[in-house]
Amino acid sequence: INQVARQATATLNRKEILDLAATAIQRDFAYFNVAIFLMDRTSNEMVMRAIAGGHAMVMQRGYRQAVGEGLVGSVAETGETLVGNDIAQEPRYQPIVPTMKPVGSELAIPIVRGDEVIGVVDIRNLEREAFGQSDVEAMEALADQLAVALDNARLYEETQRRVAELSAVHETNLRVASALDTGQVLGAVARNALELADADDVHIFLHDPAAGSLVFGTAFWRGESSELNLKKQPSRFTRAVIESSRSLVINHAREHPYFAAPEGEGLVPEGGVLDSKTSSVEEEIGIEAIAGLPLLGTPGVVGVMEVAYLSTHVFSADELRVLGLLASQAAAAITDARLYEETRSHLEELTMLH
């Protein structure tokens, strides 16, 4: 037990912790298969994050099981260890692969932080009556060690993220203070937003309140240029951000009729959070989640920053907070640059007159 615990807690990388734990438990205790699931509170599902043993060749990370379903889901719901030593008599059993021959026995142990279940260690053997009290006690002890290791990794990741956020905000502040080149500042904001949010695409559009026009400002994206970058233009979503002067968030872009609604219908719900079906362009390029943040300057909304994902994503409060900080800096840069241009034009006019 101590050897397995030492291996699993030798790193602060969450993925490495889970992989090491699954591999060490499966190898050192000679179990047929070991999988580690973590809780996804957003979907109320258990998500497989590591696997080792006989099912590793046919199952990949990301397999999901609803809380309350199967032995894994039942343990996640109750926080109590479950032993199924005769799967043929266990009504809660769910095979990892529906077409696969059932195993003989299954042991599921909760990973608990405080009063909260954060994961489940799921162990399967081919033989019936494979798990005794010594197995239960050993695996519960390892689950406790794993909870501590995962909590340490979480705290470390949060610290690293805050450091990255502060660095990005500081860099942008320096650019705003030292340059009146709007493009340079917007580029830094878009790049930092892309990296900090781990997004697929960031676009910034500039708004002229007097003319009511929206024009391209800058964009950053991951990988090669795609339809997302070539076709992206200010949309009804962009204009809804302008009109509401507040952030709008779409967490499920393929499921809500927002973009499918006729032009001109009420676009901004109470709270400013949208769940929307994409428009034809967004649907074609596969946007799954998008947030639009207004760039609020002295004369009003001077632009919009859009942050998009091409895979399932739910925006967290932390992500929206740091994106809001970057949006504020972009707004300050645009306002300062416009004031500088207005002042320079006015001085040129005075020079011409005299």
PDB file of N, CA and C in Angstrom, residues 164-241:
ATOM      1  N   ALA A 164      -0.342  32.695 -13.843  1.00  0.00           N
ATOM      2  CA  ALA A 164      -0.453  32.954 -15.280  1.00  0.00           C
ATOM      3  C   ALA A 164      -1.402  34.118 -15.552  1.00  0.00           C
ATOM      4  N   GLU A 165      -2.499  34.166 -14.803  1.00  0.00           N
ATOM      5  CA  GLU A 165      -3.457  35.259 -14.972  1.00  0.00           C
ATOM      6  C   GLU A 165      -2.812  36.602 -14.640  1.00  0.00           C
ATOM      7  N   LEU A 166      -2.133  36.654 -13.494  1.00  0.00           N
ATOM      8  CA  LEU A 166      -1.488  37.903 -13.081  1.00  0.00           C
ATOM      9  C   LEU A 166      -0.417  38.333 -14.079  1.00  0.00           C
ATOM     10  N   SER A 167       0.335  37.367 -14.612  1.00  0.00           N
ATOM     11  CA  SER A 167       1.365  37.685 -15.604  1.00  0.00           C
ATOM     12  C   SER A 167       0.744  38.261 -16.864  1.00  0.00           C
ATOM     13  N   ALA A 168      -0.366  37.635 -17.304  1.00  0.00           N
ATOM     14  CA  ALA A 168      -1.034  38.108 -18.518  1.00  0.00           C
ATOM     15  C   ALA A 168      -1.604  39.511 -18.322  1.00  0.00           C
ATOM     16  N   VAL A 169      -2.232  39.727 -17.164  1.00  0.00           N
ATOM     17  CA  VAL A 169      -2.807  41.047 -16.883  1.00  0.00           C
ATOM     18  C   VAL A 169      -1.703  42.088 -16.781  1.00  0.00           C
ATOM     19  N   HIS A 170      -0.591  41.719 -16.136  1.00  0.00           N
ATOM     20  CA  HIS A 170       0.536  42.657 -16.003  1.00  0.00           C
ATOM     21  C   HIS A 170       1.118  42.994 -17.370  1.00  0.00           C
ATOM     22  N   GLU A 171       1.292  41.988 -18.229  1.00  0.00           N
ATOM     23  CA  GLU A 171       1.826  42.233 -19.571  1.00  0.00           C
ATOM     24  C   GLU A 171       0.931  43.193 -20.354  1.00  0.00           C
ATOM     25  N   THR A 172      -0.360  42.954 -20.277  1.00  0.00           N
ATOM     26  CA  THR A 172      -1.290  43.811 -21.009  1.00  0.00           C
ATOM     27  C   THR A 172      -1.286  45.223 -20.449  1.00  0.00           C
ATOM     28  N   ASN A 173      -1.195  45.342 -19.117  1.00  0.00           N
ATOM     29  CA  ASN A 173      -1.116  46.670 -18.489  1.00  0.00           C
ATOM     30  C   ASN A 173       0.089  47.451 -19.004  1.00  0.00           C
ATOM     31  N   LEU A 174       1.226  46.759 -19.109  1.00  0.00           N
ATOM     32  CA  LEU A 174       2.442  47.412 -19.602  1.00  0.00           C
ATOM     33  C   LEU A 174       2.250  47.884 -21.040  1.00  0.00           C
ATOM     34  N   ARG A 175       1.600  47.066 -21.854  1.00  0.00           N
ATOM     35  CA  ARG A 175       1.374  47.451 -23.251  1.00  0.00           C
ATOM     36  C   ARG A 175       0.429  48.648 -23.344  1.00  0.00           C
ATOM     37  N   VAL A 176      -0.618  48.625 -22.517  1.00  0.00           N
ATOM     38  CA  VAL A 176      -1.560  49.749 -22.525  1.00  0.00           C
ATOM     39  C   VAL A 176      -0.862  51.035 -22.104  1.00  0.00           C
ATOM     40  N   ALA A 177       0.031  50.926 -21.101  1.00  0.00           N
ATOM     41  CA  ALA A 177       0.707  52.105 -20.569  1.00  0.00           C
ATOM     42  C   ALA A 177       1.791  52.633 -21.491  1.00  0.00           C
ATOM     43  N   SER A 178       2.381  51.743 -22.299  1.00  0.00           N
ATOM     44  CA  SER A 178       3.555  52.154 -23.069  1.00  0.00           C
ATOM     45  C   SER A 178       3.306  52.328 -24.558  1.00  0.00           C
ATOM     46  N   ALA A 179       2.131  51.965 -25.041  1.00  0.00           N
ATOM     47  CA  ALA A 179       1.906  52.027 -26.496  1.00  0.00           C
ATOM     48  C   ALA A 179       0.513  52.541 -26.800  1.00  0.00           C
ATOM     49  N   LEU A 180       0.429  53.301 -27.874  1.00  0.00           N
ATOM     50  CA  LEU A 180      -0.868  53.749 -28.386  1.00  0.00           C
ATOM     51  C   LEU A 180      -1.220  53.002 -29.664  1.00  0.00           C
ATOM     52  N   ASP A 181      -0.515  51.917 -29.922  1.00  0.00           N
ATOM     53  CA  ASP A 181      -0.801  51.047 -31.052  1.00  0.00           C
ATOM     54  C   ASP A 181      -1.900  50.074 -30.625  1.00  0.00           C
ATOM     55  N   THR A 182      -3.138  50.361 -31.028  1.00  0.00           N
ATOM     56  CA  THR A 182      -4.274  49.542 -30.603  1.00  0.00           C
ATOM     57  C   THR A 182      -4.115  48.101 -31.028  1.00  0.00           C
ATOM     58  N   GLY A 183      -3.631  47.875 -32.240  1.00  0.00           N
ATOM     59  CA  GLY A 183      -3.480  46.517 -32.741  1.00  0.00           C
ATOM     60  C   GLY A 183      -2.551  45.687 -31.888  1.00  0.00           C
ATOM     61  N   GLN A 184      -1.467  46.291 -31.412  1.00  0.00           N
ATOM     62  CA  GLN A 184      -0.503  45.586 -30.582  1.00  0.00           C
ATOM     63  C   GLN A 184      -1.138  45.164 -29.257  1.00  0.00           C
ATOM     64  N   VAL A 185      -1.876  46.066 -28.642  1.00  0.00           N
ATOM     65  CA  VAL A 185      -2.516  45.763 -27.363  1.00  0.00           C
ATOM     66  C   VAL A 185      -3.607  44.718 -27.543  1.00  0.00           C
ATOM     67  N   LEU A 186      -4.437  44.863 -28.579  1.00  0.00           N
ATOM     68  CA  LEU A 186      -5.510  43.895 -28.814  1.00  0.00           C
ATOM     69  C   LEU A 186      -4.938  42.509 -29.097  1.00  0.00           C
ATOM     70  N   GLY A 187      -3.819  42.472 -29.815  1.00  0.00           N
ATOM     71  CA  GLY A 187      -3.176  41.189 -30.083  1.00  0.00           C
ATOM     72  C   GLY A 187      -2.740  40.501 -28.801  1.00  0.00           C
ATOM     73  N   ALA A 188      -2.170  41.279 -27.874  1.00  0.00           N
ATOM     74  CA  ALA A 188      -1.737  40.712 -26.595  1.00  0.00           C
ATOM     75  C   ALA A 188      -2.938  40.222 -25.787  1.00  0.00           C
ATOM     76  N   VAL A 189      -4.022  40.994 -25.798  1.00  0.00           N
ATOM     77  CA  VAL A 189      -5.231  40.597 -25.067  1.00  0.00           C
ATOM     78  C   VAL A 189      -5.794  39.301 -25.646  1.00  0.00           C
ATOM     79  N   ALA A 190      -5.918  39.225 -26.973  1.00  0.00           N
ATOM     80  CA  ALA A 190      -6.497  38.045 -27.618  1.00  0.00           C
ATOM     81  C   ALA A 190      -5.628  36.812 -27.376  1.00  0.00           C
ATOM     82  N   ARG A 191      -4.311  36.971 -27.484  1.00  0.00           N
ATOM     83  CA  ARG A 191      -3.410  35.843 -27.279  1.00  0.00           C
ATOM     84  C   ARG A 191      -3.490  35.341 -25.839  1.00  0.00           C
ATOM     85  N   ASN A 192      -3.486  36.264 -24.881  1.00  0.00           N
ATOM     86  CA  ASN A 192      -3.565  35.871 -23.476  1.00  0.00           C
ATOM     87  C   ASN A 192      -4.914  35.227 -23.155  1.00  0.00           C
ATOM     88  N   ALA A 193      -5.985  35.744 -23.737  1.00  0.00           N
ATOM     89  CA  ALA A 193      -7.309  35.154 -23.522  1.00  0.00           C
ATOM     90  C   ALA A 193      -7.353  33.732 -24.057  1.00  0.00           C
ATOM     91  N   LEU A 194      -6.775  33.518 -25.228  1.00  0.00           N
ATOM     92  CA  LEU A 194      -6.745  32.192 -25.842  1.00  0.00           C
ATOM     93  C   LEU A 194      -6.015  31.195 -24.938  1.00  0.00           C
ATOM     94  N   GLU A 195      -4.867  31.598 -24.411  1.00  0.00           N
ATOM     95  CA  GLU A 195      -4.048  30.697 -23.610  1.00  0.00           C
ATOM     96  C   GLU A 195      -4.649  30.463 -22.226  1.00  0.00           C
ATOM     97  N   LEU A 196      -5.092  31.522 -21.573  1.00  0.00           N
ATOM     98  CA  LEU A 196      -5.605  31.376 -20.214  1.00  0.00           C
ATOM     99  C   LEU A 196      -6.903  30.581 -20.182  1.00  0.00           C
ATOM    100  N   ALA A 197      -7.762  30.765 -21.171  1.00  0.00           N
ATOM    101  CA  ALA A 197      -9.040  30.043 -21.213  1.00  0.00           C
ATOM    102  C   ALA A 197      -8.910  28.709 -21.934  1.00  0.00           C
ATOM    103  N   ASP A 198      -7.718  28.442 -22.517  1.00  0.00           N
ATOM    104  CA  ASP A 198      -7.498  27.214 -23.291  1.00  0.00           C
ATOM    105  C   ASP A 198      -8.593  27.068 -24.343  1.00  0.00           C
ATOM    106  N   ALA A 199      -8.900  28.181 -25.010  1.00  0.00           N
ATOM    107  CA  ALA A 199      -9.968  28.215 -26.002  1.00  0.00           C
ATOM    108  C   ALA A 199      -9.432  27.849 -27.383  1.00  0.00           C
ATOM    109  N   ASP A 200     -10.336  27.737 -28.353  1.00  0.00           N
ATOM    110  CA  ASP A 200      -9.945  27.439 -29.731  1.00  0.00           C
ATOM    111  C   ASP A 200      -9.850  28.686 -30.590  1.00  0.00           C
ATOM    112  N   ASP A 201     -10.561  29.737 -30.201  1.00  0.00           N
ATOM    113  CA  ASP A 201     -10.605  30.925 -31.043  1.00  0.00           C
ATOM    114  C   ASP A 201     -10.978  32.147 -30.211  1.00  0.00           C
ATOM    115  N   VAL A 202     -10.296  33.258 -30.470  1.00  0.00           N
ATOM    116  CA  VAL A 202     -10.648  34.545 -29.857  1.00  0.00           C
ATOM    117  C   VAL A 202     -10.703  35.590 -30.955  1.00  0.00           C
ATOM    118  N   HIS A 203     -11.824  36.284 -31.058  1.00  0.00           N
ATOM    119  CA  HIS A 203     -11.984  37.399 -31.993  1.00  0.00           C
ATOM    120  C   HIS A 203     -12.319  38.663 -31.219  1.00  0.00           C
ATOM    121  N   ILE A 204     -11.770  39.786 -31.649  1.00  0.00           N
ATOM    122  CA  ILE A 204     -12.128  41.082 -31.089  1.00  0.00           C
ATOM    123  C   ILE A 204     -12.638  41.964 -32.214  1.00  0.00           C
ATOM    124  N   PHE A 205     -13.829  42.500 -32.024  1.00  0.00           N
ATOM    125  CA  PHE A 205     -14.429  43.426 -32.986  1.00  0.00           C
ATOM    126  C   PHE A 205     -14.495  44.815 -32.351  1.00  0.00           C
ATOM    127  N   LEU A 206     -14.262  45.838 -33.169  1.00  0.00           N
ATOM    128  CA  LEU A 206     -14.288  47.223 -32.691  1.00  0.00           C
ATOM    129  C   LEU A 206     -15.616  47.866 -33.060  1.00  0.00           C
ATOM    130  N   HIS A 207     -16.111  48.675 -32.134  1.00  0.00           N
ATOM    131  CA  HIS A 207     -17.410  49.322 -32.327  1.00  0.00           C
ATOM    132  C   HIS A 207     -17.244  50.832 -32.288  1.00  0.00           C
ATOM    133  N   ASP A 208     -17.821  51.488 -33.260  1.00  0.00           N
ATOM    134  CA  ASP A 208     -17.849  52.952 -33.300  1.00  0.00           C
ATOM    135  C   ASP A 208     -19.239  53.389 -32.871  1.00  0.00           C
ATOM    136  N   PRO A 209     -19.413  53.855 -31.613  1.00  0.00           N
ATOM    137  CA  PRO A 209     -20.752  54.210 -31.132  1.00  0.00           C
ATOM    138  C   PRO A 209     -21.425  55.274 -31.985  1.00  0.00           C
ATOM    139  N   ALA A 210     -20.644  56.221 -32.508  1.00  0.00           N
ATOM    140  CA  ALA A 210     -21.239  57.302 -33.304  1.00  0.00           C
ATOM    141  C   ALA A 210     -21.810  56.781 -34.620  1.00  0.00           C
ATOM    142  N   ALA A 211     -21.041  55.931 -35.292  1.00  0.00           N
ATOM    143  CA  ALA A 211     -21.480  55.409 -36.592  1.00  0.00           C
ATOM    144  C   ALA A 211     -22.300  54.139 -36.455  1.00  0.00           C
ATOM    145  N   GLY A 212     -22.205  53.488 -35.302  1.00  0.00           N
ATOM    146  CA  GLY A 212     -22.916  52.235 -35.101  1.00  0.00           C
ATOM    147  C   GLY A 212     -22.318  51.070 -35.868  1.00  0.00           C
ATOM    148  N   SER A 213     -21.052  51.199 -36.283  1.00  0.00           N
ATOM    149  CA  SER A 213     -20.420  50.164 -37.110  1.00  0.00           C
ATOM    150  C   SER A 213     -19.593  49.203 -36.267  1.00  0.00           C
ATOM    151  N   LEU A 214     -19.421  47.989 -36.772  1.00  0.00           N
ATOM    152  CA  LEU A 214     -18.596  46.979 -36.147  1.00  0.00           C
ATOM    153  C   LEU A 214     -17.563  46.507 -37.164  1.00  0.00           C
ATOM    154  N   VAL A 215     -16.279  46.542 -36.799  1.00  0.00           N
ATOM    155  CA  VAL A 215     -15.225  46.134 -37.727  1.00  0.00           C
ATOM    156  C   VAL A 215     -14.279  45.158 -37.030  1.00  0.00           C
ATOM    157  N   PHE A 216     -13.565  44.375 -37.813  1.00  0.00           N
ATOM    158  CA  PHE A 216     -12.597  43.412 -37.297  1.00  0.00           C
ATOM    159  C   PHE A 216     -11.475  44.133 -36.569  1.00  0.00           C
ATOM    160  N   GLY A 217     -11.098  43.606 -35.384  1.00  0.00           N
ATOM    161  CA  GLY A 217      -9.988  44.165 -34.623  1.00  0.00           C
ATOM    162  C   GLY A 217      -8.772  43.270 -34.685  1.00  0.00           C
ATOM    163  N   THR A 218      -8.910  42.057 -34.177  1.00  0.00           N
ATOM    164  CA  THR A 218      -7.822  41.072 -34.232  1.00  0.00           C
ATOM    165  C   THR A 218      -8.399  39.705 -33.943  1.00  0.00           C
ATOM    166  N   ALA A 219      -7.589  38.653 -34.151  1.00  0.00           N
ATOM    167  CA  ALA A 219      -8.029  37.286 -33.874  1.00  0.00           C
ATOM    168  C   ALA A 219      -6.820  36.395 -33.615  1.00  0.00           C
ATOM    169  N   PHE A 220      -6.997  35.450 -32.724  1.00  0.00           N
ATOM    170  CA  PHE A 220      -6.020  34.392 -32.486  1.00  0.00           C
ATOM    171  C   PHE A 220      -6.770  33.073 -32.417  1.00  0.00           C
ATOM    172  N   TRP A 221      -6.154  32.004 -32.920  1.00  0.00           N
ATOM    173  CA  TRP A 221      -6.797  30.698 -32.882  1.00  0.00           C
ATOM    174  C   TRP A 221      -5.739  29.616 -32.807  1.00  0.00           C
ATOM    175  N   ARG A 222      -6.191  28.407 -32.473  1.00  0.00           N
ATOM    176  CA  ARG A 222      -5.282  27.268 -32.383  1.00  0.00           C
ATOM    177  C   ARG A 222      -5.217  26.559 -33.726  1.00  0.00           C
ATOM    178  N   GLY A 223      -4.013  26.093 -34.085  1.00  0.00           N
ATOM    179  CA  GLY A 223      -3.868  25.313 -35.303  1.00  0.00           C
ATOM    180  C   GLY A 223      -3.906  26.167 -36.545  1.00  0.00           C
ATOM    181  N   GLU A 224      -4.189  25.512 -37.671  1.00  0.00           N
ATOM    182  CA  GLU A 224      -4.213  26.194 -38.955  1.00  0.00           C
ATOM    183  C   GLU A 224      -5.471  27.038 -39.101  1.00  0.00           C
ATOM    184  N   SER A 225      -5.411  27.987 -40.002  1.00  0.00           N
ATOM    185  CA  SER A 225      -6.580  28.797 -40.309  1.00  0.00           C
ATOM    186  C   SER A 225      -7.695  27.883 -40.815  1.00  0.00           C
ATOM    187  N   SER A 226      -8.917  28.132 -40.346  1.00  0.00           N
ATOM    188  CA  SER A 226     -10.044  27.283 -40.716  1.00  0.00           C
ATOM    189  C   SER A 226     -11.227  28.150 -41.118  1.00  0.00           C
ATOM    190  N   GLU A 227     -12.357  27.486 -41.378  1.00  0.00           N
ATOM    191  CA  GLU A 227     -13.579  28.231 -41.701  1.00  0.00           C
ATOM    192  C   GLU A 227     -13.929  29.211 -40.593  1.00  0.00           C
ATOM    193  N   LEU A 228     -13.598  28.823 -39.348  1.00  0.00           N
ATOM    194  CA  LEU A 228     -13.878  29.704 -38.217  1.00  0.00           C
ATOM    195  C   LEU A 228     -13.212  31.051 -38.392  1.00  0.00           C
ATOM    196  N   ASN A 229     -11.975  31.047 -38.870  1.00  0.00           N
ATOM    197  CA  ASN A 229     -11.220  32.279 -39.004  1.00  0.00           C
ATOM    198  C   ASN A 229     -11.551  33.024 -40.281  1.00  0.00           C
ATOM    199  N   LEU A 230     -11.856  32.270 -41.347  1.00  0.00           N
ATOM    200  CA  LEU A 230     -12.107  32.895 -42.644  1.00  0.00           C
ATOM    201  C   LEU A 230     -13.491  33.519 -42.732  1.00  0.00           C
ATOM    202  N   LYS A 231     -14.474  32.911 -42.066  1.00  0.00           N
ATOM    203  CA  LYS A 231     -15.856  33.364 -42.206  1.00  0.00           C
ATOM    204  C   LYS A 231     -16.344  34.229 -41.052  1.00  0.00           C
ATOM    205  N   LYS A 232     -15.627  34.219 -39.956  1.00  0.00           N
ATOM    206  CA  LYS A 232     -16.123  34.886 -38.756  1.00  0.00           C
ATOM    207  C   LYS A 232     -16.329  36.372 -38.992  1.00  0.00           C
ATOM    208  N   GLN A 233     -17.551  36.814 -38.821  1.00  0.00           N
ATOM    209  CA  GLN A 233     -17.917  38.217 -38.962  1.00  0.00           C
ATOM    210  C   GLN A 233     -18.795  38.597 -37.774  1.00  0.00           C
ATOM    211  N   PRO A 234     -18.916  39.902 -37.494  1.00  0.00           N
ATOM    212  CA  PRO A 234     -19.852  40.304 -36.437  1.00  0.00           C
ATOM    213  C   PRO A 234     -21.228  39.723 -36.709  1.00  0.00           C
ATOM    214  N   SER A 235     -21.825  39.093 -35.714  1.00  0.00           N
ATOM    215  CA  SER A 235     -23.100  38.409 -35.887  1.00  0.00           C
ATOM    216  C   SER A 235     -24.169  39.056 -35.017  1.00  0.00           C
ATOM    217  N   ARG A 236     -25.362  38.468 -35.037  1.00  0.00           N
ATOM    218  CA  ARG A 236     -26.415  38.939 -34.137  1.00  0.00           C
ATOM    219  C   ARG A 236     -25.997  38.753 -32.687  1.00  0.00           C
ATOM    220  N   PHE A 237     -25.232  37.700 -32.430  1.00  0.00           N
ATOM    221  CA  PHE A 237     -24.700  37.487 -31.084  1.00  0.00           C
ATOM    222  C   PHE A 237     -23.795  38.652 -30.682  1.00  0.00           C
ATOM    223  N   THR A 238     -22.892  39.058 -31.612  1.00  0.00           N
ATOM    224  CA  THR A 238     -21.993  40.190 -31.352  1.00  0.00           C
ATOM    225  C   THR A 238     -22.796  41.449 -31.055  1.00  0.00           C
ATOM    226  N   ARG A 239     -23.811  41.681 -31.877  1.00  0.00           N
ATOM    227  CA  ARG A 239     -24.618  42.897 -31.692  1.00  0.00           C
ATOM    228  C   ARG A 239     -25.452  42.843 -30.422  1.00  0.00           C
ATOM    229  N   ALA A 240     -25.834  41.628 -30.006  1.00  0.00           N
ATOM    230  CA  ALA A 240     -26.564  41.496 -28.747  1.00  0.00           C
ATOM    231  C   ALA A 240     -25.692  41.913 -27.568  1.00  0.00           C
ATOM    232  N   VAL A 241     -24.399  41.600 -27.642  1.00  0.00           N
ATOM    233  CA  VAL A 241     -23.466  42.030 -26.595  1.00  0.00           C
ATOM    234  C   VAL A 241     -23.381  43.550 -26.587  1.00  0.00           C
TER     235      VAL A 241
END
